Coordinates of C-alpha atoms and ligand atoms in Angstrom, one line a residue:
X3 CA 140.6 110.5 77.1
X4 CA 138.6 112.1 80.4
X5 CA 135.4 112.3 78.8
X6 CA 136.3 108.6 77.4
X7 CA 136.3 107.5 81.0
X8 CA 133.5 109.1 82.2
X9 CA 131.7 108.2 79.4
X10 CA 132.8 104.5 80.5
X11 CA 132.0 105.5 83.9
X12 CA 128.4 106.1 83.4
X13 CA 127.9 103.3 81.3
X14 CA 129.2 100.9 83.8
X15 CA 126.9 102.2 86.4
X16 CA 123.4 102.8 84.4
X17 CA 123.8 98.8 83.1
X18 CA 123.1 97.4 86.2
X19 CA 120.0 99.7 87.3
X20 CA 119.0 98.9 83.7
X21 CA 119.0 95.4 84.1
X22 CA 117.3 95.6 87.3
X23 CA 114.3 97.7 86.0
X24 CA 113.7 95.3 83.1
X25 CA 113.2 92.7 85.6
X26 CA 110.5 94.1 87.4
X27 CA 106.7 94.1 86.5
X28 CA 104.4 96.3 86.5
X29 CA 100.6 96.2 87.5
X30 CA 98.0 98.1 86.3
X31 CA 98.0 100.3 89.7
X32 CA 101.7 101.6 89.0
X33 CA 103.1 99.6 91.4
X34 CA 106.0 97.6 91.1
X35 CA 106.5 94.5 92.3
X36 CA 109.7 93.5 91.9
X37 CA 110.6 89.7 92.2
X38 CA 113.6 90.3 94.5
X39 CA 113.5 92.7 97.8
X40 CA 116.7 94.7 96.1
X41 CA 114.5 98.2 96.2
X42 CA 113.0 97.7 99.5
X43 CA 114.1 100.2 101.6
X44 CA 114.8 98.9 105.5
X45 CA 112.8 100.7 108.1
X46 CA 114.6 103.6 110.0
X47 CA 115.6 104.0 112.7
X48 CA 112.9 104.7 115.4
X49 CA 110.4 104.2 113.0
X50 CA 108.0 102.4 115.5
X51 CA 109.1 104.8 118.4
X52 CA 106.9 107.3 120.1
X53 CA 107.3 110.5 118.3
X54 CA 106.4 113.3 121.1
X55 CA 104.7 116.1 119.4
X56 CA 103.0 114.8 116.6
X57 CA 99.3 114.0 116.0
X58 CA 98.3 110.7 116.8
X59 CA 95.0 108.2 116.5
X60 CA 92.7 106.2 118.7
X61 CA 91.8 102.7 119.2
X62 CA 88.7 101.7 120.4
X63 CA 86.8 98.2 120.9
X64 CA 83.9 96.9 119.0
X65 CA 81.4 94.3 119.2
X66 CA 79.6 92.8 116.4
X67 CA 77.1 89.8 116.0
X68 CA 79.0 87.0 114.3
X69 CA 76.3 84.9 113.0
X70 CA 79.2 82.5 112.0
X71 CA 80.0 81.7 115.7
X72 CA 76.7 82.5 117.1
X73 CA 77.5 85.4 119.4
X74 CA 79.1 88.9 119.7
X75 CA 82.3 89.3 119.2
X76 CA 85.0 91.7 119.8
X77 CA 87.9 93.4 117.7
X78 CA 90.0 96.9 117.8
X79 CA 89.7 99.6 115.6
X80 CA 92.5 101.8 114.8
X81 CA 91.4 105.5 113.6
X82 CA 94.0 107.5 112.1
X83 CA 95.0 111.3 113.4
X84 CA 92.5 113.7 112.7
X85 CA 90.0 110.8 112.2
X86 CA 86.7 113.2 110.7
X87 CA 83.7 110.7 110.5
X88 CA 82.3 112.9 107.3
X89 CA 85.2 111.7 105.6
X90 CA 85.2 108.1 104.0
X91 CA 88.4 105.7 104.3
X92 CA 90.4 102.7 103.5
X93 CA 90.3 99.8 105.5
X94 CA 93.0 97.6 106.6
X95 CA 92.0 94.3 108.5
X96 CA 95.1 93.3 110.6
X97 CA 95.2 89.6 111.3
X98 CA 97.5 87.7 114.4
X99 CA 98.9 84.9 115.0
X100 CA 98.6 81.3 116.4
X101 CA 98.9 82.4 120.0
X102 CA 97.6 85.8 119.8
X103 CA 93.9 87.1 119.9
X104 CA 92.4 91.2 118.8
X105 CA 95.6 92.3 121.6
X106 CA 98.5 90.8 119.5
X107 CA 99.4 93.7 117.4
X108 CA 98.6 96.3 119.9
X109 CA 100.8 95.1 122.5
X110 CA 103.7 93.6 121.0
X111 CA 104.4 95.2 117.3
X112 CA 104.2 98.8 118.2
X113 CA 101.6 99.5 115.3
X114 CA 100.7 102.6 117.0
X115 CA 103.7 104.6 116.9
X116 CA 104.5 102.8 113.5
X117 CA 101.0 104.6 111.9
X118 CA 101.1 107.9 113.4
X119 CA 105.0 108.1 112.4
X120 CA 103.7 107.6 108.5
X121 CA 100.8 109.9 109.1
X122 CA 103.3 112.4 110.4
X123 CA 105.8 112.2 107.4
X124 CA 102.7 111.8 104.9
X125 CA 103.1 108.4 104.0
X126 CA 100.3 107.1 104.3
X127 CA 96.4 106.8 102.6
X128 CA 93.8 107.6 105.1
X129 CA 92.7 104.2 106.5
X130 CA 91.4 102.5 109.5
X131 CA 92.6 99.4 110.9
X132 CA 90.7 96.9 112.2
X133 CA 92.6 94.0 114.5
X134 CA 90.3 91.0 114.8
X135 CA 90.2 87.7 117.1
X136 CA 91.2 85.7 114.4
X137 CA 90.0 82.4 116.2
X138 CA 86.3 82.0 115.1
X139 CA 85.1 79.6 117.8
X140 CA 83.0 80.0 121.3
X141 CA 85.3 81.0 123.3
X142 CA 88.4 82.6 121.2
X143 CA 91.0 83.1 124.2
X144 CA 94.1 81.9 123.9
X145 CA 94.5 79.5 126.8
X146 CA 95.7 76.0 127.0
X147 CA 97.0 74.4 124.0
X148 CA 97.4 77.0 121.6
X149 CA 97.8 74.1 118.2
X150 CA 94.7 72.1 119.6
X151 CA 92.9 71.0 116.1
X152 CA 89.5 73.3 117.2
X153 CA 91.9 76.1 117.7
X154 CA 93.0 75.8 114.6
X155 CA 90.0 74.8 112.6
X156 CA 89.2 78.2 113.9
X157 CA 91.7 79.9 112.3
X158 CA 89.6 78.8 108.9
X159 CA 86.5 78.9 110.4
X160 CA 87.0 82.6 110.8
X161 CA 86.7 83.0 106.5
X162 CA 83.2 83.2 107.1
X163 CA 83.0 85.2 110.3
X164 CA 85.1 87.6 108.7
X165 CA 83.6 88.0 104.8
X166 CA 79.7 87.3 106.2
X167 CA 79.9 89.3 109.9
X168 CA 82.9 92.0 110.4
X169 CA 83.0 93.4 107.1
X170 CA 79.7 94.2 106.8
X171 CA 79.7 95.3 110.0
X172 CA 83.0 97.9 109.7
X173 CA 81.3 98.7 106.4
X174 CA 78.0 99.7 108.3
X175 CA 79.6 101.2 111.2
X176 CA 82.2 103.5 110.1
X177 CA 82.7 105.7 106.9
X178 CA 84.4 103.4 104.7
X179 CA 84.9 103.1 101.2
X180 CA 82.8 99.5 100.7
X181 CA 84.8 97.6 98.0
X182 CA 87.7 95.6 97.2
X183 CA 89.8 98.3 95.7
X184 CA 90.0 100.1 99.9
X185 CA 90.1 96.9 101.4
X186 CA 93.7 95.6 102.4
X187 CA 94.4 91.9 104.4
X188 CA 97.3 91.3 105.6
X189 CA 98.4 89.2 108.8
X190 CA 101.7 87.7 110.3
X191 CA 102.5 84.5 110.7
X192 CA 98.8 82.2 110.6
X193 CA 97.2 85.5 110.1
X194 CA 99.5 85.2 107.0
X195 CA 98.5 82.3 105.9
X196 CA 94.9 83.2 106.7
X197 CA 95.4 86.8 104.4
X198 CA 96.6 85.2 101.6
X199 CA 94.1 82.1 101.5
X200 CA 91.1 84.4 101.9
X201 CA 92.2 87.1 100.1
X202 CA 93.1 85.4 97.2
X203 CA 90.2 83.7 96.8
X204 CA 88.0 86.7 97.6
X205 CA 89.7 89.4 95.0
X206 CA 86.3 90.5 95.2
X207 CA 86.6 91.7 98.3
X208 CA 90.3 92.5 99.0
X209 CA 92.5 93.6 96.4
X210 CA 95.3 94.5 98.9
X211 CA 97.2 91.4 100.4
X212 CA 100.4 91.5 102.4
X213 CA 101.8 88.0 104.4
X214 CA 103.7 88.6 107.2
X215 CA 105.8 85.1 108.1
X216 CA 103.0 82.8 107.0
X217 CA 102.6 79.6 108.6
X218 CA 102.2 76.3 107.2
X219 CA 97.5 77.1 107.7
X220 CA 99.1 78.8 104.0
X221 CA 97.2 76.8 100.9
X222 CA 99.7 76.5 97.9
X223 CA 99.7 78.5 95.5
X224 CA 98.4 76.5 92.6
X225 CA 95.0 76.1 95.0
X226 CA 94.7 79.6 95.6
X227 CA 95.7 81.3 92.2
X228 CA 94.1 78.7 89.5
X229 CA 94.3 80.9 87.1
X230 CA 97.3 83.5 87.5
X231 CA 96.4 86.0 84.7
X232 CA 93.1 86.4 86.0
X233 CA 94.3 86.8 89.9
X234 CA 97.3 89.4 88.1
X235 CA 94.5 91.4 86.6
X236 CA 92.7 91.9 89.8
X237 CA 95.8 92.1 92.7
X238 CA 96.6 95.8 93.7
X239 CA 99.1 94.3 95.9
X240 CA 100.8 91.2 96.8
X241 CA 103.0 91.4 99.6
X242 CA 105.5 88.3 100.9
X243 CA 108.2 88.8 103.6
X244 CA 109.6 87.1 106.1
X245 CA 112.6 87.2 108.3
X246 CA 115.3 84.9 107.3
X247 CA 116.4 82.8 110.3
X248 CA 112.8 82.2 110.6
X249 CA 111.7 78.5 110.8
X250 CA 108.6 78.9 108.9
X251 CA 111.0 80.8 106.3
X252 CA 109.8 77.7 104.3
X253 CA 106.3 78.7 103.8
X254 CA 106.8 81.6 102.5
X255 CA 110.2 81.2 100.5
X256 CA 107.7 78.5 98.8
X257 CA 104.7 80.6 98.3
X258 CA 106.9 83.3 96.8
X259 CA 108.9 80.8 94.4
X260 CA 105.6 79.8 93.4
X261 CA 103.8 83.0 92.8
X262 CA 107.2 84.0 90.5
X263 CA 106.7 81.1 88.4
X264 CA 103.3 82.3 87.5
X265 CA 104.5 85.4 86.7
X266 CA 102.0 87.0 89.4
X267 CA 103.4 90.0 90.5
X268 CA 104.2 90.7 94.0
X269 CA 106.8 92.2 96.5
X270 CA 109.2 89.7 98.1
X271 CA 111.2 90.7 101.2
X272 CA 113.5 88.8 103.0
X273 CA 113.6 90.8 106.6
X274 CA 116.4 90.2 109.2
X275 CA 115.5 88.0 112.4
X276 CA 113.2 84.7 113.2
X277 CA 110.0 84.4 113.7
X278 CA 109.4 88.0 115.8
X279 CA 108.0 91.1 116.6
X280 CA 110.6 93.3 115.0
X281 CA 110.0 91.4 111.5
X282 CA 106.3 92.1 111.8
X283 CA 106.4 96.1 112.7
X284 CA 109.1 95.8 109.8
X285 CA 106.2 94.5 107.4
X286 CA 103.6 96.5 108.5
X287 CA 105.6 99.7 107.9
X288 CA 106.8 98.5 104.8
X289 CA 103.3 97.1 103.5
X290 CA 101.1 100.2 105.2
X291 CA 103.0 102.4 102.7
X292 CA 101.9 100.6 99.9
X293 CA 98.2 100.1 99.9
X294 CA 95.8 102.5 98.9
X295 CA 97.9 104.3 96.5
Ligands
LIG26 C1 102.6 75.1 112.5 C2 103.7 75.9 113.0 C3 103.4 77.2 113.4 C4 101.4 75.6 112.4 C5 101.1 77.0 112.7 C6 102.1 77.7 113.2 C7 99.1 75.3 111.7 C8 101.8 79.1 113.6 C9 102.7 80.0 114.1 C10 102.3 81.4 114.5 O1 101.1 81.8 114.2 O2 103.1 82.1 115.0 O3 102.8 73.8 112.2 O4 100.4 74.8 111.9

């Protein structure tokens, strides 16, 4: 009768986790995108604190001609701990958004402590990070009226800056593996919306993709993924989240809905909070873990 009942027992609690593995898929990298956020772990505790005592990286400015725009222009580079210029690395181009510039990340999201924290606990593939301005256009500050139409014609504009200038210039500039399969895009809010229409459509380029509260500068779906097997095939990773009193929750709720129907796998996460900081440190520490592997 005991051994009944734990026999029972066991049964009742293996069904569910059953159930749950059946439903994910799996992509020719080993990952596995699951269609629901049930496996995503939340980030700990301090996990975008300083940590005294532990190695940490550098960030440095670079200029590079943008033939796109017409004249230099600027962006950060993150270089991991123990950064050793004979060695070769990953590179993940971070993107902001609407009312942020190449500063954005580095000032409000922590992504500092949030690396050297991974590096420290050996999570994470050796990569750079490069932070661009994001607003291909003359002059690229963020003043005055953040939504005018030129500012954000920019925001597409910078497609070209970005495919045509900075990556060949990170790719000539620092040792970096030069192909799709070490490039990661990923970006919060219209730098979401920016990863996900140009990475999608340049799979040759990036096979890494994480969207961080897109805005509505997203395409849909059925114009960036026209044929899903083919974009399944190629994707290392496809990452949606967003927090869920966010008011551009929309956008991305849509985007993933879509992407499910098409059976393109990809990670969904449905963070706590609005449209914020603490959502996007959330998805970079969540997504930075991912890529590479
Ligand atoms: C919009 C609402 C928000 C939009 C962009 C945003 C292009 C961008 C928000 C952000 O980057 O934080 O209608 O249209």
């Amino acid at each position: 009768m005991k051994k009944l009942m734990i026999l029972v027992l066991l049964i009742a609690l293996l069904v569910p986790s059953m159930s749950y593995a059946q439903s994910s898929t799996q992509n020719t990298n080993g990952v596995s995108p699951l269609s629901t956020g049930g496996t995503i772990i939340p980030a700990p505790q301090g996990y975008d604190a300083y940590r005294p005592n532990i190695a940490r990286g550098n960030v440095q400015q670079i200029s590079y001609y943008s033939s796109t725009v017409g004249k230099m222009r600027n962006a950060m580079v993150y270089t991991p701990p123990g950064y050793n210029p004979s060695q070769t690395y990953n590179v993940l181009y971070l993107l902001h958004g609407i009312g942020g510039d190449q500063y954005e990340w580095l000032n409000g999201m922590n992504p500092r402590n949030i690396l050297d924290n991974l590096y420290a606990d050996n999570k994470l593939e050796p990569m750079i990070v490069v932070f661009p301005n994001g607003r291909a256009m003359w002059d690229d500050r963020p003043i005055g009226d953040i939504f005018a139409p030129d500012k954000v014609a920019a925001f597409e504009t910078f497609e070209f800056d970005l495919i045509n200038d900075l990556v060949p210039y990170i790719d000539n500039n620092f040792p970096v593996y030069a192909n799709a399969q070490n490039r990661a895009l990923a970006g919060l809010s219209m730098g979401g919306g920016q990863s996900l229409n140009f990475g999608l459509k340049h799979l040759d380029k990036f096979t890494w993709i994480g969207a961080f509260s897109s805005a509505p500068n997203t395409k849909s779906a059925s114009q960036l993924i026209p044929n899903p097997a083919q974009t399944a095939s190629k994707l290392n990773l496809l990452w949606l989240s967003c927090g869920a009193s966010d008011y551009l929750l929309w956008v991305s709720q849509n985007f993933h809905n879509s992407v499910d129907a098409m059976n393109v796998p990809h990670m969904w996460y449905l963070d706590v909070g609005g449209h914020e900081g603490k959502v996007w440190s959330s998805g970079l520490y969540q997504f930075a873990q991912r890529i590479f592997k």
